[in-house]
Coordinates of C-alpha atoms in Angstrom, one line a residue:
M266 CA 227.0 92.5 148.4
I267 CA 223.3 92.6 148.4
L268 CA 221.7 94.6 145.7
P269 CA 218.4 96.4 146.4
I270 CA 215.3 95.0 144.8
Q271 CA 213.6 97.5 142.4
R272 CA 209.8 97.6 142.2
S273 CA 208.6 97.4 138.6
S274 CA 205.8 99.8 137.7
Q275 CA 204.5 97.5 134.9
I276 CA 201.7 95.0 135.6
P277 CA 202.3 91.6 134.1
A278 CA 199.9 90.7 131.2
S279 CA 198.6 87.7 133.2
T280 CA 197.5 89.8 136.1
P281 CA 193.8 90.6 135.9
Q282 CA 192.7 94.1 136.2
P283 CA 190.3 95.2 138.8
G284 CA 186.7 94.5 138.0
T285 CA 187.5 91.7 135.5
A286 CA 187.5 87.9 135.8
A287 CA 190.7 86.1 135.3
G288 CA 191.3 85.0 131.7
R289 CA 188.1 86.7 130.4
P290 CA 188.0 89.8 128.3
P291 CA 186.3 92.8 129.7
T292 CA 182.6 93.1 128.9
T293 CA 180.8 96.2 127.5
T294 CA 177.3 97.3 128.1
G295 CA 174.7 98.0 125.4
A296 CA 176.0 95.5 122.9
L297 CA 174.8 96.3 119.4
V298 CA 172.8 93.9 117.2
R299 CA 174.3 93.7 113.8
P300 CA 172.1 94.4 110.8
G301 CA 170.6 91.2 109.4
E302 CA 170.7 89.2 112.6
S303 CA 167.3 87.8 113.8
D304 CA 165.9 88.6 117.2
A305 CA 164.2 85.2 117.9
P306 CA 163.2 85.9 121.5
T307 CA 161.4 89.1 120.5
R308 CA 159.5 87.4 117.6
V309 CA 158.5 84.6 119.9
S310 CA 157.2 87.0 122.5
D311 CA 155.0 88.7 119.9
T312 CA 152.9 85.5 119.3
P313 CA 151.1 85.5 122.7
R314 CA 150.2 89.1 122.1
R315 CA 148.8 88.3 118.7
L316 CA 146.8 85.4 120.1
Q317 CA 145.3 87.7 122.7
L318 CA 144.4 90.3 120.0
L319 CA 142.9 87.6 117.8
T320 CA 140.9 86.2 120.7
L321 CA 139.4 89.7 121.5
A322 CA 138.6 90.2 117.8
L323 CA 136.9 86.9 117.2
V324 CA 134.9 87.0 120.4
T325 CA 133.8 90.5 119.5
A326 CA 132.9 89.4 116.0
G327 CA 130.9 86.4 117.2
I328 CA 128.9 88.4 119.8
L329 CA 128.3 91.2 117.2
F330 CA 127.0 88.6 114.6
G331 CA 124.7 87.1 117.2
L332 CA 123.3 90.4 118.4
V333 CA 122.9 91.9 114.9
G334 CA 121.2 88.7 113.7
C335 CA 118.9 88.6 116.7
L336 CA 117.9 92.3 116.1
V337 CA 117.4 91.7 112.4
F338 CA 115.0 88.9 112.9
V339 CA 113.2 90.6 115.8
R340 CA 112.8 93.6 113.6
L341 CA 111.4 91.5 110.8
A342 CA 109.0 89.8 113.2
Y343 CA 107.9 93.3 114.4
G344 CA 107.6 94.4 110.8
M345 CA 105.3 91.5 110.0
D346 CA 103.1 92.4 113.0
R347 CA 103.0 96.1 111.9
A348 CA 102.2 95.0 108.3
E349 CA 99.3 93.0 109.6
Q350 CA 98.0 95.9 111.6
N351 CA 98.5 98.3 108.7
T352 CA 96.6 95.9 106.5
A353 CA 93.8 95.8 109.0
Q354 CA 93.8 99.6 109.1
L355 CA 93.7 99.6 105.3
V356 CA 90.6 97.4 105.3
R357 CA 88.9 99.7 107.9
V358 CA 89.6 102.8 105.8
Q359 CA 88.3 101.1 102.6
Q360 CA 85.2 99.8 104.5
I361 CA 84.6 103.4 105.7
Q362 CA 84.8 104.6 102.1
S363 CA 82.5 101.9 100.9
N364 CA 80.0 102.5 103.6
L365 CA 79.9 106.2 102.9
L366 CA 79.3 105.7 99.2
T367 CA 76.8 102.9 100.0
A368 CA 74.9 105.4 102.2
D369 CA 75.0 108.0 99.5
A370 CA 73.9 105.6 96.8
T371 CA 71.0 104.4 99.1
A372 CA 69.9 107.9 99.9
T373 CA 69.9 109.1 96.3
N374 CA 68.1 106.0 95.2
A375 CA 65.5 106.3 97.9
F376 CA 65.1 110.0 97.0
L377 CA 63.8 109.0 93.6
V378 CA 60.8 107.3 95.2
G379 CA 59.5 110.6 96.5
G380 CA 57.8 111.2 99.8
L381 CA 58.6 108.8 102.6
E382 CA 61.5 106.5 101.4
P383 CA 61.1 102.7 101.7
D384 CA 61.9 101.3 105.2
A385 CA 64.5 98.8 103.8
Q386 CA 66.5 101.6 102.2
R387 CA 66.2 103.8 105.2
L388 CA 67.5 101.0 107.4
R389 CA 70.4 100.3 105.0
Y390 CA 71.3 104.0 105.0
D391 CA 71.3 104.2 108.8
Q392 CA 73.3 101.0 109.1
A393 CA 75.9 102.4 106.7
I394 CA 76.3 105.7 108.6
Q395 CA 76.4 103.9 112.0
A396 CA 79.0 101.4 110.7
T397 CA 81.0 104.3 109.4
S398 CA 81.1 106.1 112.8
T399 CA 82.1 102.9 114.6
L400 CA 84.9 102.2 112.1
V401 CA 86.2 105.8 112.3
A402 CA 86.6 105.4 116.1
Q403 CA 88.3 102.0 115.7
A404 CA 90.6 103.3 113.1
A405 CA 91.6 106.3 115.2
D406 CA 92.4 104.0 118.1
A407 CA 94.3 101.5 116.0
Q408 CA 96.6 104.0 114.2
R409 CA 97.6 107.2 116.0
A410 CA 99.2 108.6 112.8
D411 CA 95.7 108.7 111.2
A412 CA 93.9 110.3 114.2
D413 CA 93.9 113.9 112.9
A414 CA 92.7 112.9 109.4
L415 CA 90.0 110.7 110.9
A416 CA 88.8 113.5 113.1
A417 CA 88.4 115.8 110.1
L418 CA 86.6 112.9 108.3
N419 CA 84.2 112.5 111.2
R420 CA 83.3 116.2 111.0
S421 CA 82.6 115.8 107.3
V422 CA 80.4 112.7 107.9
L423 CA 78.4 114.5 110.5
A424 CA 77.9 117.5 108.2
Y425 CA 76.9 115.2 105.3
A426 CA 74.4 113.3 107.5
A427 CA 72.8 116.6 108.6
T428 CA 72.4 117.8 105.0
I429 CA 70.8 114.5 104.0
E430 CA 68.3 114.9 106.7
Q431 CA 67.4 118.3 105.4
A432 CA 67.0 116.9 101.9
R433 CA 64.7 114.1 103.2
A434 CA 62.6 116.6 105.2
N435 CA 62.0 118.7 102.1
N436 CA 61.5 115.7 99.9
R437 CA 58.7 114.4 102.2
Q438 CA 56.9 117.7 101.8
G439 CA 57.4 117.6 98.0
L440 CA 59.6 120.7 98.0
P441 CA 62.1 120.9 95.0
V442 CA 64.7 122.4 97.3
G443 CA 65.2 118.9 98.7
A444 CA 67.0 117.8 95.5
Q445 CA 69.4 120.8 95.9
Y446 CA 70.2 119.7 99.4
L447 CA 70.8 116.1 98.2
R448 CA 73.2 117.3 95.4
G449 CA 75.0 119.5 97.9
A450 CA 75.4 116.6 100.3
S451 CA 76.8 114.3 97.6
A452 CA 79.2 117.1 96.4
Q453 CA 80.3 117.7 100.0
L454 CA 81.0 114.0 100.5
R455 CA 83.1 113.8 97.4
G456 CA 84.9 117.1 97.9
E457 CA 85.8 116.7 101.6
A458 CA 85.4 113.2 103.0
L459 CA 86.5 111.1 100.0
P460 CA 89.8 112.9 99.5
V461 CA 90.7 112.3 103.1
L462 CA 89.9 108.6 102.7
D463 CA 92.0 108.5 99.5
N464 CA 95.0 109.9 101.4
L465 CA 94.5 107.4 104.2
N466 CA 94.3 104.6 101.6
V467 CA 97.6 105.6 100.1
A468 CA 99.3 106.1 103.5
N469 CA 98.3 102.7 104.9
T470 CA 99.0 100.9 101.6
G471 CA 102.5 102.4 101.7
R472 CA 103.0 101.5 105.3
A473 CA 101.9 97.9 104.8
A474 CA 104.1 97.5 101.7
D475 CA 107.1 99.1 103.4
E476 CA 106.8 96.7 106.4
M477 CA 106.7 93.7 104.0
D478 CA 110.1 94.7 102.5
L479 CA 113.1 93.0 104.2
G480 CA 115.1 96.2 103.7
A481 CA 118.1 96.4 106.0
G482 CA 117.7 92.7 107.0
W483 CA 120.0 91.8 104.2
L484 CA 122.9 93.5 106.0
L485 CA 123.2 90.4 108.1
I486 CA 124.6 88.5 105.2
P487 CA 127.8 90.6 104.5
L488 CA 128.4 90.8 108.3
G489 CA 128.2 87.0 108.5
L490 CA 130.6 86.6 105.6
V491 CA 133.1 89.0 107.3
V492 CA 133.0 86.9 110.5
L493 CA 133.3 83.7 108.6
T494 CA 136.2 85.0 106.6
S495 CA 137.9 86.1 109.8
L496 CA 137.6 82.7 111.4
I497 CA 139.0 81.0 108.2
A498 CA 141.9 83.5 108.1
T499 CA 142.7 82.8 111.7
M500 CA 142.8 79.0 111.1
V501 CA 145.2 79.5 108.2
W502 CA 147.5 81.7 110.4
L503 CA 147.4 79.2 113.2
A504 CA 148.3 76.3 110.8
R505 CA 151.3 78.1 109.5
R506 CA 152.6 79.4 112.8
F507 CA 152.1 76.2 114.9
R508 CA 152.6 73.6 112.2
R509 CA 149.2 72.2 112.9
R510 CA 146.5 72.0 110.3
I511 CA 143.4 72.1 112.4
N512 CA 142.4 74.1 115.4
V513 CA 139.3 72.4 116.7
G514 CA 137.8 75.4 118.5
V515 CA 138.1 77.8 115.7
L516 CA 137.0 75.2 113.1
V517 CA 133.8 74.4 115.0
A518 CA 133.2 78.2 115.5
A519 CA 133.5 78.7 111.7
L520 CA 131.1 75.8 111.1
V521 CA 128.5 77.3 113.5
V522 CA 128.7 80.7 111.8
A523 CA 128.5 79.1 108.4
A524 CA 125.4 77.1 109.4
A525 CA 123.7 80.2 110.9
L526 CA 124.6 82.3 107.9
L527 CA 123.3 79.6 105.5
G528 CA 120.1 79.3 107.4
S529 CA 119.6 83.0 107.5
V530 CA 120.1 83.3 103.7
V531 CA 117.7 80.5 103.0
G532 CA 115.1 81.8 105.5
M533 CA 115.3 85.4 104.2
I534 CA 115.0 84.3 100.5
Q535 CA 112.0 82.2 101.4
L536 CA 110.4 85.0 103.4
S537 CA 111.1 87.5 100.5
Q538 CA 109.5 85.2 98.0
R539 CA 106.6 84.5 100.3
L540 CA 106.0 88.3 100.8
S541 CA 106.4 88.9 97.1
D542 CA 103.7 86.3 96.3
L543 CA 101.5 87.7 99.0
R544 CA 101.7 91.2 97.5
Q545 CA 101.0 90.0 94.1
S546 CA 98.1 87.7 95.1
S547 CA 96.0 88.4 98.2
F548 CA 97.2 91.9 99.0
S549 CA 96.7 92.9 95.3
S550 CA 93.2 91.3 95.4
L551 CA 92.4 93.1 98.6
T552 CA 93.2 96.6 97.2
A553 CA 91.6 95.8 93.9
A554 CA 88.3 94.5 95.5
A555 CA 88.1 97.5 97.7
N556 CA 88.7 100.0 94.9
A557 CA 86.1 98.1 92.8
R558 CA 83.5 98.3 95.5
I559 CA 84.2 102.0 96.2
Q560 CA 84.0 103.0 92.5
A561 CA 80.9 100.8 92.1
N562 CA 79.0 102.6 94.9
N563 CA 80.1 105.9 93.4
A564 CA 78.7 104.9 90.1
K565 CA 75.4 103.8 91.6
S566 CA 75.0 107.1 93.4
N567 CA 75.6 109.0 90.2
E568 CA 73.1 106.8 88.4
S569 CA 70.4 108.1 90.8
L570 CA 71.7 111.7 90.7
T571 CA 71.4 111.6 86.9
L572 CA 67.7 110.7 87.2
I573 CA 67.1 113.3 89.9
A574 CA 68.5 116.0 87.6
R575 CA 65.8 115.1 85.0
G576 CA 67.6 116.0 81.8
S577 CA 70.4 118.0 83.3
G578 CA 72.5 115.1 84.6
A579 CA 75.1 114.8 81.9
S580 CA 77.9 115.5 84.4
F581 CA 76.6 112.7 86.6
E582 CA 76.4 110.3 83.7
K583 CA 80.0 111.2 82.8
A584 CA 81.1 110.5 86.3
W585 CA 79.3 107.1 86.1
V586 CA 81.2 106.2 83.0
E587 CA 84.5 107.1 84.6
S588 CA 83.7 105.1 87.8
S589 CA 82.6 102.1 85.7
A590 CA 85.9 102.1 83.8
R591 CA 87.8 102.0 87.1
V592 CA 85.6 99.2 88.4
Q593 CA 86.4 97.1 85.3
R594 CA 90.1 97.7 85.7
S595 CA 90.0 96.8 89.4
V596 CA 87.9 93.6 89.0
S597 CA 90.4 92.4 86.3
E598 CA 93.1 92.3 89.1
V599 CA 91.0 90.2 91.5
R600 CA 91.9 86.6 91.0
D601 CA 89.3 83.8 90.7
S602 CA 86.3 86.0 91.2
D603 CA 82.9 86.5 89.5
L604 CA 83.0 90.2 89.9
D605 CA 83.5 91.0 86.2
R606 CA 80.4 89.1 85.2
L607 CA 78.3 90.6 88.0
W608 CA 79.4 94.1 87.0
S609 CA 78.5 93.5 83.4
G610 CA 75.0 92.4 84.5
Y611 CA 74.5 95.7 86.4
S612 CA 76.0 97.7 83.5
T613 CA 73.5 96.2 81.2
V614 CA 70.6 97.3 83.4
H615 CA 72.1 100.8 83.7
K616 CA 72.2 101.1 79.9
Q617 CA 68.5 100.2 79.9
I618 CA 67.8 102.9 82.4
R619 CA 69.6 105.5 80.3
A620 CA 67.8 104.4 77.2
L621 CA 64.4 104.8 78.9
D622 CA 65.3 108.2 80.4
D623 CA 66.8 109.5 77.1
G624 CA 63.7 108.2 75.3
G625 CA 61.4 110.2 77.5
A626 CA 60.2 107.3 79.7
W627 CA 61.5 108.9 83.0
E628 CA 59.0 107.1 85.2
K629 CA 60.0 103.7 83.8
A630 CA 63.6 104.5 84.2
V631 CA 63.0 105.5 87.9
A632 CA 61.0 102.3 88.4
T633 CA 63.9 100.2 87.0
A634 CA 66.5 102.1 89.1
T635 CA 64.5 101.9 92.4
G636 CA 62.9 98.4 92.0
T637 CA 64.1 95.4 93.9
G638 CA 62.9 92.6 91.6
A639 CA 65.1 90.4 89.4
G640 CA 66.7 92.3 86.7
S641 CA 66.4 95.6 88.5
S642 CA 69.3 98.0 89.1
N643 CA 69.2 97.5 92.8
A644 CA 69.1 93.7 92.5
T645 CA 72.0 93.4 90.0
F646 CA 74.1 96.0 91.9
G647 CA 73.4 94.3 95.2
A648 CA 74.8 91.0 93.9
F649 CA 78.0 92.8 92.8
D650 CA 78.3 94.7 96.0
S651 CA 77.9 91.6 98.2
A652 CA 80.4 89.6 96.1
A653 CA 83.0 92.5 96.3
A654 CA 82.5 92.8 100.1
A655 CA 83.0 89.0 100.5
E656 CA 86.2 89.1 98.3
L657 CA 87.5 92.1 100.4
E658 CA 86.9 90.2 103.6
S659 CA 88.5 87.0 102.3
A660 CA 91.6 88.7 100.9
G661 CA 92.0 90.7 104.1
G662 CA 91.8 87.5 106.2
T663 CA 94.4 85.7 104.0
V664 CA 96.9 88.6 104.2
A665 CA 96.5 88.8 108.0
S666 CA 96.9 85.0 108.4
E667 CA 100.0 84.9 106.2
L668 CA 101.7 87.7 108.0
A669 CA 100.9 86.2 111.4
A670 CA 102.2 82.8 110.3
A671 CA 105.6 84.2 109.5
Q672 CA 106.2 85.8 113.0
P673 CA 106.9 82.6 115.1
G674 CA 109.6 81.5 112.6
L675 CA 111.3 84.9 112.7
V676 CA 111.3 84.9 116.5
T677 CA 112.9 81.4 116.5
A678 CA 115.5 82.5 114.0
A679 CA 116.4 85.5 116.2
A680 CA 117.0 83.2 119.2
L681 CA 119.0 80.7 117.1
T682 CA 121.2 83.4 115.5
L683 CA 122.0 84.9 118.9
I684 CA 122.9 81.4 120.3
A685 CA 125.1 80.7 117.2
G686 CA 127.0 84.0 117.6
L687 CA 127.7 83.5 121.3
A688 CA 128.7 79.8 120.7
A689 CA 131.1 80.9 118.0
A690 CA 132.6 83.5 120.3
V691 CA 133.1 80.9 123.1
L692 CA 134.5 78.2 120.7
A693 CA 137.0 80.6 119.1
R694 CA 138.2 81.7 122.5
R695 CA 138.8 78.1 123.6
G696 CA 140.6 77.3 120.4
L697 CA 143.0 80.2 120.7
A698 CA 143.4 79.6 124.5
E699 CA 145.0 76.2 123.8
R700 CA 147.7 77.8 121.7
L701 CA 148.2 80.5 124.2
R702 CA 148.8 78.0 127.1
E703 CA 151.8 76.7 125.2
Y704 CA 153.6 79.9 126.1
R705 CA 152.9 79.8 129.8

């Protein structure tokens, strides 16, 4: 008897289920990473990205260092050029002031002679006024910032010259009103023209001094230190990450930046010291000689005005004493000059004039003040004035040549710093590119 075969509804354990491989457990998606386990592939994949970011940062830093260094040294070179021009403008302004006071001193001294003034003094006055007009035009063209002040000065000079001509015309006719015109012209010169020149002196002295200050140029040093520190930190990271002590590209880039930074520091320290010495020597002598000459001519003019006043010139003599004190202070600041001795010689003659005038010998006092022989006021003062003018010209030439001599070196430093920054950027990129190629 054949029994019927019954189908079992159970699936044997060894029979694989659909969708699974025989003998393998089923897989699940989204397997979890247990806490504490390392994800080595992810960490390794971060290194190329870090190398790319480092490359971008170092290239940017190198280019920035080069550009900033170039701009700093170009700015310093431009500053030296501007300082040279401002010094030249300062000399012009001081020459204008000296010429005006020379003209006034000559006019007042010639006025004492009476009648038609001596030809030599008339010529000296005309030359001083003409030189003043020429220098005013040159100064207005050289420094636009001074143009308005110089225009006002020119109007004052023209008014002064016109009043002097009125004084001369009356003096030739023996009219006492001529003395009043002369005093009015001198007062107008000191009340209008000289204050303008004083302001121009202060402005141009300040400009020249500011341009001789390195100022923001020192910012290159901290920037260079930041770039150098970044390169060193990169080398340390590369050594730890890749088990290699030296990365040639980054190392050479660091050496280039270090050399450029060291050269910049040494160069700026030397330039700073050079400018400091220049300010304390030739530039100081320049301003001192100019001030001495200006105050000396002011004193000489007041000497004549005192005699013209004939017993009523106490205020002019007081002004002479004040100007003389300023001259003595200024000549003491001029190095290696004979100005102090020359001024003492003139001061001695001035005391003789005052002694004669105060003693009632007015004619003898006038003769000593207007004479041209040895021992006269004009002769001793002329020796001082000539020496002060020569010192002014010498000091101005020294300052200009020193400032001009510094400019080629600064232009060279600008080019070298730019090259160093670009070279550091290229070298750092090549050094990091070698490590980056290991992942490709």
